[in-house]
Amino acid sequence: MKRLQQSPLPRRAVLTAAAPALAACACGHALAQPVQHHQGSPAAGAEPSTRSQVLGTGAALLQSKAPLNAMDLYLNGFHFYADDMGRPVEAHHYCTHLTEDLHQCTIFDGNHAQARLIGIEYIVSERLFRDLPEEEKPLWHSHHYETTSGLLVMPGLPQVAEKAAMRDLSTTYGKTWHTWQVDRGDTLPLGPPRLMMGYTADGQLDPAAVAERDRRLGLSTQERREGRADLPVPAVAEGANAWQSGQTPQLRLETVPVRNRR
């Protein structure tokens, strides 16, 4: 594998590389439009009342949502439970930069207004990952395969800009927790968060799941893969993708004493 030089996360790279395409073409806009889709069963509870809707409309007009407005990058990909590769979950990421070396992302089960918040992901540069404590690294997964294979996409973005983003994201590492197991039909977020991982090779993810994603979003993973064929494949830093050893971290509930109780 050819070793990649460390580069910053893609926000500035995307904007620089994409400027001509964005100025000349809005052809990707349609792909960014919301598509009604739910993984598993609908959320529990009744439909929002008129009172709730009015309150929401008023809040939208009067309250600031600066942290949400800053989430200007939309990525779509797949995760699997760190301890069960047979449970893939399509993940719609909405991300922002805190620094050039750190993204923070919210994860939903769709890209429409009724999508459920199912998790979070932190994405760091290779430089930051290498500085992590050794006991921390097994919680993180690489993005080398997701980016170069076409599995990770940015719907609505011209492919020249998307490719620039993938070049930089390929050297990053993510720590992902899902809080809602929609794939098993849960209508509420039950139990502790679950550590998730990313795919690292062909044959690990059911092609039917990718085909369904592509159909719904109006894109082609194979086309993306071919367009990224000249991207160097980064070497993975030691400590990431711990699941490949056959053992992986995962959370479970534990009852402990309450400290400083008042």
PDB file of C-alpha atoms in Angstrom:
ATOM      1  CA  MET A   1       0.000   0.000   0.000  1.00  0.00           C
ATOM      2  CA  LYS A   2       1.228   3.484  -0.826  1.00  0.00           C
ATOM      3  CA  ARG A   3       1.604   5.664   2.262  1.00  0.00           C
ATOM      4  CA  LEU A   4      -0.392   8.904   2.193  1.00  0.00           C
ATOM      5  CA  GLN A   5       0.978  12.132   3.565  1.00  0.00           C
ATOM      6  CA  GLN A   6      -1.182  13.493   6.379  1.00  0.00           C
ATOM      7  CA  SER A   7      -3.558  16.194   5.217  1.00  0.00           C
ATOM      8  CA  PRO A   8      -6.207  18.320   6.917  1.00  0.00           C
ATOM      9  CA  LEU A   9      -9.875  17.416   6.991  1.00  0.00           C
ATOM     10  CA  PRO A  10     -11.774  18.309   3.855  1.00  0.00           C
ATOM     11  CA  ARG A  11     -13.778  21.478   4.392  1.00  0.00           C
ATOM     12  CA  ARG A  12     -11.303  23.888   2.782  1.00  0.00           C
ATOM     13  CA  ALA A  13     -10.119  21.260   0.299  1.00  0.00           C
ATOM     14  CA  VAL A  14     -13.693  20.618  -0.766  1.00  0.00           C
ATOM     15  CA  LEU A  15     -14.475  24.293  -1.256  1.00  0.00           C
ATOM     16  CA  THR A  16     -11.253  24.950  -3.169  1.00  0.00           C
ATOM     17  CA  ALA A  17     -11.564  21.955  -5.473  1.00  0.00           C
ATOM     18  CA  ALA A  18     -15.283  22.354  -5.931  1.00  0.00           C
ATOM     19  CA  ALA A  19     -15.457  26.058  -6.692  1.00  0.00           C
ATOM     20  CA  PRO A  20     -15.439  25.761 -10.521  1.00  0.00           C
ATOM     21  CA  ALA A  21     -17.935  22.900 -10.481  1.00  0.00           C
ATOM     22  CA  LEU A  22     -20.224  24.586  -7.984  1.00  0.00           C
ATOM     23  CA  ALA A  23     -20.198  27.810  -9.952  1.00  0.00           C
ATOM     24  CA  ALA A  24     -20.864  26.145 -13.283  1.00  0.00           C
ATOM     25  CA  CYS A  25     -23.321  23.430 -12.316  1.00  0.00           C
ATOM     26  CA  ALA A  26     -26.131  22.777  -9.862  1.00  0.00           C
ATOM     27  CA  CYS A  27     -26.646  19.270 -11.251  1.00  0.00           C
ATOM     28  CA  GLY A  28     -26.082  17.638  -7.860  1.00  0.00           C
ATOM     29  CA  HIS A  29     -28.827  19.599  -6.136  1.00  0.00           C
ATOM     30  CA  ALA A  30     -31.588  17.078  -6.791  1.00  0.00           C
ATOM     31  CA  LEU A  31     -29.622  14.301  -5.135  1.00  0.00           C
ATOM     32  CA  ALA A  32     -29.463  16.275  -1.913  1.00  0.00           C
ATOM     33  CA  GLN A  33     -33.249  16.440  -1.582  1.00  0.00           C
ATOM     34  CA  PRO A  34     -34.831  14.506   1.318  1.00  0.00           C
ATOM     35  CA  VAL A  35     -36.077  10.994   0.590  1.00  0.00           C
ATOM     36  CA  GLN A  36     -38.707   9.464   2.873  1.00  0.00           C
ATOM     37  CA  HIS A  37     -37.192   6.304   4.312  1.00  0.00           C
ATOM     38  CA  HIS A  38     -37.187   4.620   7.713  1.00  0.00           C
ATOM     39  CA  GLN A  39     -34.966   1.792   8.891  1.00  0.00           C
ATOM     40  CA  GLY A  40     -37.058  -0.584  10.977  1.00  0.00           C
ATOM     41  CA  SER A  41     -40.327   0.412  12.654  1.00  0.00           C
ATOM     42  CA  PRO A  42     -41.643   3.974  13.062  1.00  0.00           C
ATOM     43  CA  ALA A  43     -40.864   5.865  16.258  1.00  0.00           C
ATOM     44  CA  ALA A  44     -43.172   5.275  19.224  1.00  0.00           C
ATOM     45  CA  GLY A  45     -45.905   7.763  20.107  1.00  0.00           C
ATOM     46  CA  ALA A  46     -48.653   9.788  18.479  1.00  0.00           C
ATOM     47  CA  GLU A  47     -48.204  12.296  15.665  1.00  0.00           C
ATOM     48  CA  PRO A  48     -47.192  15.807  16.853  1.00  0.00           C
ATOM     49  CA  SER A  49     -50.239  17.847  17.884  1.00  0.00           C
ATOM     50  CA  THR A  50     -51.160  21.205  16.369  1.00  0.00           C
ATOM     51  CA  ARG A  51     -49.959  22.832  19.593  1.00  0.00           C
ATOM     52  CA  SER A  52     -46.569  21.139  19.306  1.00  0.00           C
ATOM     53  CA  GLN A  53     -46.265  22.121  15.664  1.00  0.00           C
ATOM     54  CA  VAL A  54     -47.099  25.760  16.397  1.00  0.00           C
ATOM     55  CA  LEU A  55     -44.561  25.812  19.236  1.00  0.00           C
ATOM     56  CA  GLY A  56     -41.936  24.344  16.919  1.00  0.00           C
ATOM     57  CA  THR A  57     -42.638  26.908  14.210  1.00  0.00           C
ATOM     58  CA  GLY A  58     -42.348  29.751  16.706  1.00  0.00           C
ATOM     59  CA  ALA A  59     -39.114  28.394  18.145  1.00  0.00           C
ATOM     60  CA  ALA A  60     -37.653  28.050  14.639  1.00  0.00           C
ATOM     61  CA  LEU A  61     -38.293  31.748  14.025  1.00  0.00           C
ATOM     62  CA  LEU A  62     -37.114  33.083  17.387  1.00  0.00           C
ATOM     63  CA  GLN A  63     -34.325  30.819  18.652  1.00  0.00           C
ATOM     64  CA  SER A  64     -30.758  30.466  17.475  1.00  0.00           C
ATOM     65  CA  LYS A  65     -29.560  27.075  16.225  1.00  0.00           C
ATOM     66  CA  ALA A  66     -25.924  27.933  15.628  1.00  0.00           C
ATOM     67  CA  PRO A  67     -24.485  24.447  16.364  1.00  0.00           C
ATOM     68  CA  LEU A  68     -26.982  22.826  13.994  1.00  0.00           C
ATOM     69  CA  ASN A  69     -26.547  25.458  11.285  1.00  0.00           C
ATOM     70  CA  ALA A  70     -22.810  24.798  11.357  1.00  0.00           C
ATOM     71  CA  MET A  71     -23.353  21.172  10.291  1.00  0.00           C
ATOM     72  CA  ASP A  72     -22.855  21.866   6.613  1.00  0.00           C
ATOM     73  CA  LEU A  73     -21.472  18.526   5.367  1.00  0.00           C
ATOM     74  CA  TYR A  74     -23.786  15.591   4.587  1.00  0.00           C
ATOM     75  CA  LEU A  75     -22.265  12.127   4.192  1.00  0.00           C
ATOM     76  CA  ASN A  76     -23.990   8.795   3.686  1.00  0.00           C
ATOM     77  CA  GLY A  77     -22.389   5.457   4.481  1.00  0.00           C
ATOM     78  CA  PHE A  78     -22.769   2.251   6.463  1.00  0.00           C
ATOM     79  CA  HIS A  79     -21.755   1.127   9.947  1.00  0.00           C
ATOM     80  CA  PHE A  80     -21.909  -2.259  11.622  1.00  0.00           C
ATOM     81  CA  TYR A  81     -22.042  -3.145  15.294  1.00  0.00           C
ATOM     82  CA  ALA A  82     -18.492  -3.682  16.529  1.00  0.00           C
ATOM     83  CA  ASP A  83     -19.423  -7.127  17.841  1.00  0.00           C
ATOM     84  CA  ASP A  84     -21.723  -8.202  14.975  1.00  0.00           C
ATOM     85  CA  MET A  85     -20.818  -7.703  11.310  1.00  0.00           C
ATOM     86  CA  GLY A  86     -24.191  -9.153  10.331  1.00  0.00           C
ATOM     87  CA  ARG A  87     -26.017  -5.973  11.392  1.00  0.00           C
ATOM     88  CA  PRO A  88     -25.329  -3.164   8.899  1.00  0.00           C
ATOM     89  CA  VAL A  89     -26.956   0.227   9.478  1.00  0.00           C
ATOM     90  CA  GLU A  90     -27.182   2.959   6.859  1.00  0.00           C
ATOM     91  CA  ALA A  91     -25.982   6.188   8.461  1.00  0.00           C
ATOM     92  CA  HIS A  92     -26.783   9.722   7.360  1.00  0.00           C
ATOM     93  CA  HIS A  93     -24.073  11.973   8.836  1.00  0.00           C
ATOM     94  CA  TYR A  94     -24.409  15.732   9.271  1.00  0.00           C
ATOM     95  CA  CYS A  95     -21.012  17.126  10.223  1.00  0.00           C
ATOM     96  CA  THR A  96     -19.103  20.269  11.058  1.00  0.00           C
ATOM     97  CA  HIS A  97     -15.481  21.138  11.781  1.00  0.00           C
ATOM     98  CA  LEU A  98     -14.400  22.134  15.262  1.00  0.00           C
ATOM     99  CA  THR A  99     -10.805  22.318  14.020  1.00  0.00           C
ATOM    100  CA  GLU A 100      -9.045  21.247  10.839  1.00  0.00           C
ATOM    101  CA  ASP A 101      -8.239  17.966  12.592  1.00  0.00           C
ATOM    102  CA  LEU A 102     -11.643  17.251  14.106  1.00  0.00           C
ATOM    103  CA  HIS A 103     -15.179  16.760  12.788  1.00  0.00           C
ATOM    104  CA  GLN A 104     -18.221  16.159  14.928  1.00  0.00           C
ATOM    105  CA  CYS A 105     -21.250  14.491  13.341  1.00  0.00           C
ATOM    106  CA  THR A 106     -24.818  13.702  14.210  1.00  0.00           C
ATOM    107  CA  ILE A 107     -26.181  10.503  12.670  1.00  0.00           C
ATOM    108  CA  PHE A 108     -29.762   9.948  11.506  1.00  0.00           C
ATOM    109  CA  ASP A 109     -31.575   6.993   9.940  1.00  0.00           C
ATOM    110  CA  GLY A 110     -32.715   9.185   7.036  1.00  0.00           C
ATOM    111  CA  ASN A 111     -32.289  12.601   5.435  1.00  0.00           C
ATOM    112  CA  HIS A 112     -35.822  13.930   5.916  1.00  0.00           C
ATOM    113  CA  ALA A 113     -37.543  15.984   8.625  1.00  0.00           C
ATOM    114  CA  GLN A 114     -38.859  12.916  10.494  1.00  0.00           C
ATOM    115  CA  ALA A 115     -35.507  11.117  10.552  1.00  0.00           C
ATOM    116  CA  ARG A 116     -34.494   9.702  13.921  1.00  0.00           C
ATOM    117  CA  LEU A 117     -31.290  10.710  15.666  1.00  0.00           C
ATOM    118  CA  ILE A 118     -29.518   7.378  16.090  1.00  0.00           C
ATOM    119  CA  GLY A 119     -25.944   8.245  16.978  1.00  0.00           C
ATOM    120  CA  ILE A 120     -22.860  10.407  16.846  1.00  0.00           C
ATOM    121  CA  GLU A 121     -19.424  10.160  15.264  1.00  0.00           C
ATOM    122  CA  TYR A 122     -16.187  11.995  15.944  1.00  0.00           C
ATOM    123  CA  ILE A 123     -13.664  12.070  13.105  1.00  0.00           C
ATOM    124  CA  VAL A 124     -10.006  12.905  13.681  1.00  0.00           C
ATOM    125  CA  SER A 125      -6.938  13.269  11.496  1.00  0.00           C
ATOM    126  CA  GLU A 126      -4.270  10.601  11.516  1.00  0.00           C
ATOM    127  CA  ARG A 127      -2.035  12.924  13.500  1.00  0.00           C
ATOM    128  CA  LEU A 128      -4.539  13.120  16.343  1.00  0.00           C
ATOM    129  CA  PHE A 129      -5.317   9.412  16.163  1.00  0.00           C
ATOM    130  CA  ARG A 130      -1.655   8.458  16.544  1.00  0.00           C
ATOM    131  CA  ASP A 131      -1.446  10.598  19.692  1.00  0.00           C
ATOM    132  CA  LEU A 132      -4.370   8.824  21.372  1.00  0.00           C
ATOM    133  CA  PRO A 133      -3.693   6.566  24.393  1.00  0.00           C
ATOM    134  CA  GLU A 134      -3.245   2.951  23.344  1.00  0.00           C
ATOM    135  CA  GLU A 135      -6.317   1.854  25.308  1.00  0.00           C
ATOM    136  CA  GLU A 136      -8.416   4.405  23.398  1.00  0.00           C
ATOM    137  CA  LYS A 137      -7.444   3.384  19.862  1.00  0.00           C
ATOM    138  CA  PRO A 138      -9.552   0.159  19.708  1.00  0.00           C
ATOM    139  CA  LEU A 139     -12.685   2.341  19.831  1.00  0.00           C
ATOM    140  CA  TRP A 140     -11.818   3.899  16.461  1.00  0.00           C
ATOM    141  CA  HIS A 141     -12.125   2.701  12.871  1.00  0.00           C
ATOM    142  CA  SER A 142     -10.335   3.768   9.704  1.00  0.00           C
ATOM    143  CA  HIS A 143     -11.986   5.337   6.662  1.00  0.00           C
ATOM    144  CA  HIS A 144      -9.511   4.042   4.068  1.00  0.00           C
ATOM    145  CA  TYR A 145     -11.901   1.534   2.457  1.00  0.00           C
ATOM    146  CA  GLU A 146     -15.139   3.501   2.781  1.00  0.00           C
ATOM    147  CA  THR A 147     -13.662   6.432   0.878  1.00  0.00           C
ATOM    148  CA  THR A 148     -11.719   4.686  -1.874  1.00  0.00           C
ATOM    149  CA  SER A 149     -14.387   2.036  -2.573  1.00  0.00           C
ATOM    150  CA  GLY A 150     -17.207   4.523  -3.164  1.00  0.00           C
ATOM    151  CA  LEU A 151     -19.152   3.262  -0.147  1.00  0.00           C
ATOM    152  CA  LEU A 152     -19.052   6.703   1.495  1.00  0.00           C
ATOM    153  CA  VAL A 153     -20.824   9.370  -0.555  1.00  0.00           C
ATOM    154  CA  MET A 154     -21.831  13.025  -0.291  1.00  0.00           C
ATOM    155  CA  PRO A 155     -25.221  13.223  -2.050  1.00  0.00           C
ATOM    156  CA  GLY A 156     -25.834  16.380  -4.070  1.00  0.00           C
ATOM    157  CA  LEU A 157     -22.182  17.406  -4.274  1.00  0.00           C
ATOM    158  CA  PRO A 158     -20.448  17.476  -7.699  1.00  0.00           C
ATOM    159  CA  GLN A 159     -18.162  14.466  -7.938  1.00  0.00           C
ATOM    160  CA  VAL A 160     -15.031  16.607  -8.339  1.00  0.00           C
ATOM    161  CA  ALA A 161     -15.732  18.122  -4.914  1.00  0.00           C
ATOM    162  CA  GLU A 162     -16.747  14.792  -3.413  1.00  0.00           C
ATOM    163  CA  LYS A 163     -13.516  13.201  -4.625  1.00  0.00           C
ATOM    164  CA  ALA A 164     -11.456  15.979  -3.053  1.00  0.00           C
ATOM    165  CA  ALA A 165     -13.233  15.352   0.238  1.00  0.00           C
ATOM    166  CA  MET A 166     -12.670  11.604   0.036  1.00  0.00           C
ATOM    167  CA  ARG A 167      -8.966  12.061  -0.601  1.00  0.00           C
ATOM    168  CA  ASP A 168      -8.625  13.798   2.743  1.00  0.00           C
ATOM    169  CA  LEU A 169     -11.162  11.710   4.643  1.00  0.00           C
ATOM    170  CA  SER A 170      -9.337   8.525   3.615  1.00  0.00           C
ATOM    171  CA  THR A 171      -6.618   9.206   6.185  1.00  0.00           C
ATOM    172  CA  THR A 172      -9.015   9.926   9.050  1.00  0.00           C
ATOM    173  CA  TYR A 173     -10.418   7.806  11.884  1.00  0.00           C
ATOM    174  CA  GLY A 174     -13.891   7.730  13.404  1.00  0.00           C
ATOM    175  CA  LYS A 175     -15.337   6.840  16.794  1.00  0.00           C
ATOM    176  CA  THR A 176     -19.026   6.054  16.403  1.00  0.00           C
ATOM    177  CA  TRP A 177     -21.738   5.328  18.955  1.00  0.00           C
ATOM    178  CA  HIS A 178     -25.278   4.417  17.957  1.00  0.00           C
ATOM    179  CA  THR A 179     -27.917   5.100  20.595  1.00  0.00           C
ATOM    180  CA  TRP A 180     -30.973   3.712  18.770  1.00  0.00           C
ATOM    181  CA  GLN A 181     -31.012   0.179  17.336  1.00  0.00           C
ATOM    182  CA  VAL A 182     -33.419   0.902  14.488  1.00  0.00           C
ATOM    183  CA  ASP A 183     -32.225  -2.127  12.552  1.00  0.00           C
ATOM    184  CA  ARG A 184     -33.891  -4.493  15.038  1.00  0.00           C
ATOM    185  CA  GLY A 185     -37.157  -2.520  14.966  1.00  0.00           C
ATOM    186  CA  ASP A 186     -36.819  -0.559  18.220  1.00  0.00           C
ATOM    187  CA  THR A 187     -39.330   2.293  18.345  1.00  0.00           C
ATOM    188  CA  LEU A 188     -37.393   4.013  21.142  1.00  0.00           C
ATOM    189  CA  PRO A 189     -33.665   4.335  21.919  1.00  0.00           C
ATOM    190  CA  LEU A 190     -33.245   1.423  24.338  1.00  0.00           C
ATOM    191  CA  GLY A 191     -30.236   0.252  26.309  1.00  0.00           C
ATOM    192  CA  PRO A 192     -26.679   1.603  26.355  1.00  0.00           C
ATOM    193  CA  PRO A 193     -24.978   3.098  23.299  1.00  0.00           C
ATOM    194  CA  ARG A 194     -23.367   0.584  20.963  1.00  0.00           C
ATOM    195  CA  LEU A 195     -19.909   0.943  19.485  1.00  0.00           C
ATOM    196  CA  MET A 196     -19.972   0.807  15.676  1.00  0.00           C
ATOM    197  CA  MET A 197     -17.277   0.144  13.079  1.00  0.00           C
ATOM    198  CA  GLY A 198     -16.685   0.764   9.370  1.00  0.00           C
ATOM    199  CA  TYR A 199     -16.122  -1.746   6.565  1.00  0.00           C
ATOM    200  CA  THR A 200     -12.564  -2.431   5.437  1.00  0.00           C
ATOM    201  CA  ALA A 201     -12.814  -4.753   2.409  1.00  0.00           C
ATOM    202  CA  ASP A 202     -15.034  -6.050  -0.388  1.00  0.00           C
ATOM    203  CA  GLY A 203     -17.467  -8.814   0.520  1.00  0.00           C
ATOM    204  CA  GLN A 204     -18.180  -7.594   4.047  1.00  0.00           C
ATOM    205  CA  LEU A 205     -21.393  -5.688   3.280  1.00  0.00           C
ATOM    206  CA  ASP A 206     -24.403  -7.226   1.517  1.00  0.00           C
ATOM    207  CA  PRO A 207     -24.506  -5.719  -2.012  1.00  0.00           C
ATOM    208  CA  ALA A 208     -28.302  -5.550  -1.753  1.00  0.00           C
ATOM    209  CA  ALA A 209     -28.016  -2.912   0.993  1.00  0.00           C
ATOM    210  CA  VAL A 210     -25.765  -0.789  -1.204  1.00  0.00           C
ATOM    211  CA  ALA A 211     -28.026  -1.221  -4.221  1.00  0.00           C
ATOM    212  CA  GLU A 212     -31.067  -0.105  -2.229  1.00  0.00           C
ATOM    213  CA  ARG A 213     -29.193   2.955  -0.927  1.00  0.00           C
ATOM    214  CA  ASP A 214     -28.060   3.850  -4.447  1.00  0.00           C
ATOM    215  CA  ARG A 215     -31.571   3.483  -5.863  1.00  0.00           C
ATOM    216  CA  ARG A 216     -33.081   5.676  -3.186  1.00  0.00           C
ATOM    217  CA  LEU A 217     -30.486   8.442  -3.432  1.00  0.00           C
ATOM    218  CA  GLY A 218     -30.144   8.255  -7.215  1.00  0.00           C
ATOM    219  CA  LEU A 219     -26.418   7.517  -7.358  1.00  0.00           C
ATOM    220  CA  SER A 220     -23.975   4.727  -8.215  1.00  0.00           C
ATOM    221  CA  THR A 221     -21.423   3.353  -5.765  1.00  0.00           C
ATOM    222  CA  GLN A 222     -19.660   1.585  -8.645  1.00  0.00           C
ATOM    223  CA  GLU A 223     -19.389   4.841 -10.552  1.00  0.00           C
ATOM    224  CA  ARG A 224     -17.957   6.525  -7.483  1.00  0.00           C
ATOM    225  CA  ARG A 225     -15.487   3.691  -7.039  1.00  0.00           C
ATOM    226  CA  GLU A 226     -14.284   3.952 -10.629  1.00  0.00           C
ATOM    227  CA  GLY A 227     -13.932   7.716 -10.326  1.00  0.00           C
ATOM    228  CA  ARG A 228     -11.747   7.327  -7.236  1.00  0.00           C
ATOM    229  CA  ALA A 229      -9.521   4.608  -8.690  1.00  0.00           C
ATOM    230  CA  ASP A 230      -6.503   6.918  -8.733  1.00  0.00           C
ATOM    231  CA  LEU A 231      -6.776   7.799  -5.046  1.00  0.00           C
ATOM    232  CA  PRO A 232      -3.863   6.311  -3.088  1.00  0.00           C
ATOM    233  CA  VAL A 233      -4.922   3.692  -0.535  1.00  0.00           C
ATOM    234  CA  PRO A 234      -3.609   4.829   2.840  1.00  0.00           C
ATOM    235  CA  ALA A 235      -1.878   2.509   5.252  1.00  0.00           C
ATOM    236  CA  VAL A 236      -3.955   2.047   8.410  1.00  0.00           C
ATOM    237  CA  ALA A 237      -2.375   3.248  11.648  1.00  0.00           C
ATOM    238  CA  GLU A 238      -1.777   0.567  14.258  1.00  0.00           C
ATOM    239  CA  GLY A 239      -4.519   0.243  16.847  1.00  0.00           C
ATOM    240  CA  ALA A 240      -7.524   1.025  14.648  1.00  0.00           C
ATOM    241  CA  ASN A 241     -10.127  -1.536  13.496  1.00  0.00           C
ATOM    242  CA  ALA A 242      -9.692  -3.657  16.614  1.00  0.00           C
ATOM    243  CA  TRP A 243     -12.597  -5.902  15.580  1.00  0.00           C
ATOM    244  CA  GLN A 244     -10.357  -7.481  12.928  1.00  0.00           C
ATOM    245  CA  SER A 245      -8.562  -9.363  15.718  1.00  0.00           C
ATOM    246  CA  GLY A 246     -11.798 -11.173  16.585  1.00  0.00           C
ATOM    247  CA  GLN A 247     -12.194  -9.277  19.852  1.00  0.00           C
ATOM    248  CA  THR A 248     -13.700  -5.805  20.251  1.00  0.00           C
ATOM    249  CA  PRO A 249     -14.825  -3.350  22.935  1.00  0.00           C
ATOM    250  CA  GLN A 250     -18.555  -2.947  23.596  1.00  0.00           C
ATOM    251  CA  LEU A 251     -20.591  -1.318  26.376  1.00  0.00           C
ATOM    252  CA  ARG A 252     -22.836  -2.985  28.917  1.00  0.00           C
ATOM    253  CA  LEU A 253     -24.826  -1.597  31.846  1.00  0.00           C
ATOM    254  CA  GLU A 254     -23.319  -1.735  35.313  1.00  0.00           C
ATOM    255  CA  THR A 255     -24.856  -0.640  38.614  1.00  0.00           C
ATOM    256  CA  VAL A 256     -22.477   1.531  40.669  1.00  0.00           C
ATOM    257  CA  PRO A 257     -22.731   3.600  43.876  1.00  0.00           C
ATOM    258  CA  VAL A 258     -23.809   7.241  43.587  1.00  0.00           C
ATOM    259  CA  ARG A 259     -20.998   9.594  44.652  1.00  0.00           C
ATOM    260  CA  ASN A 260     -21.401  13.111  46.099  1.00  0.00           C
ATOM    261  CA  ARG A 261     -25.108  12.531  46.596  1.00  0.00           C
ATOM    262  CA  ARG A 262     -27.011  15.491  48.093  1.00  0.00           C
TER     263      ARG A 262
END
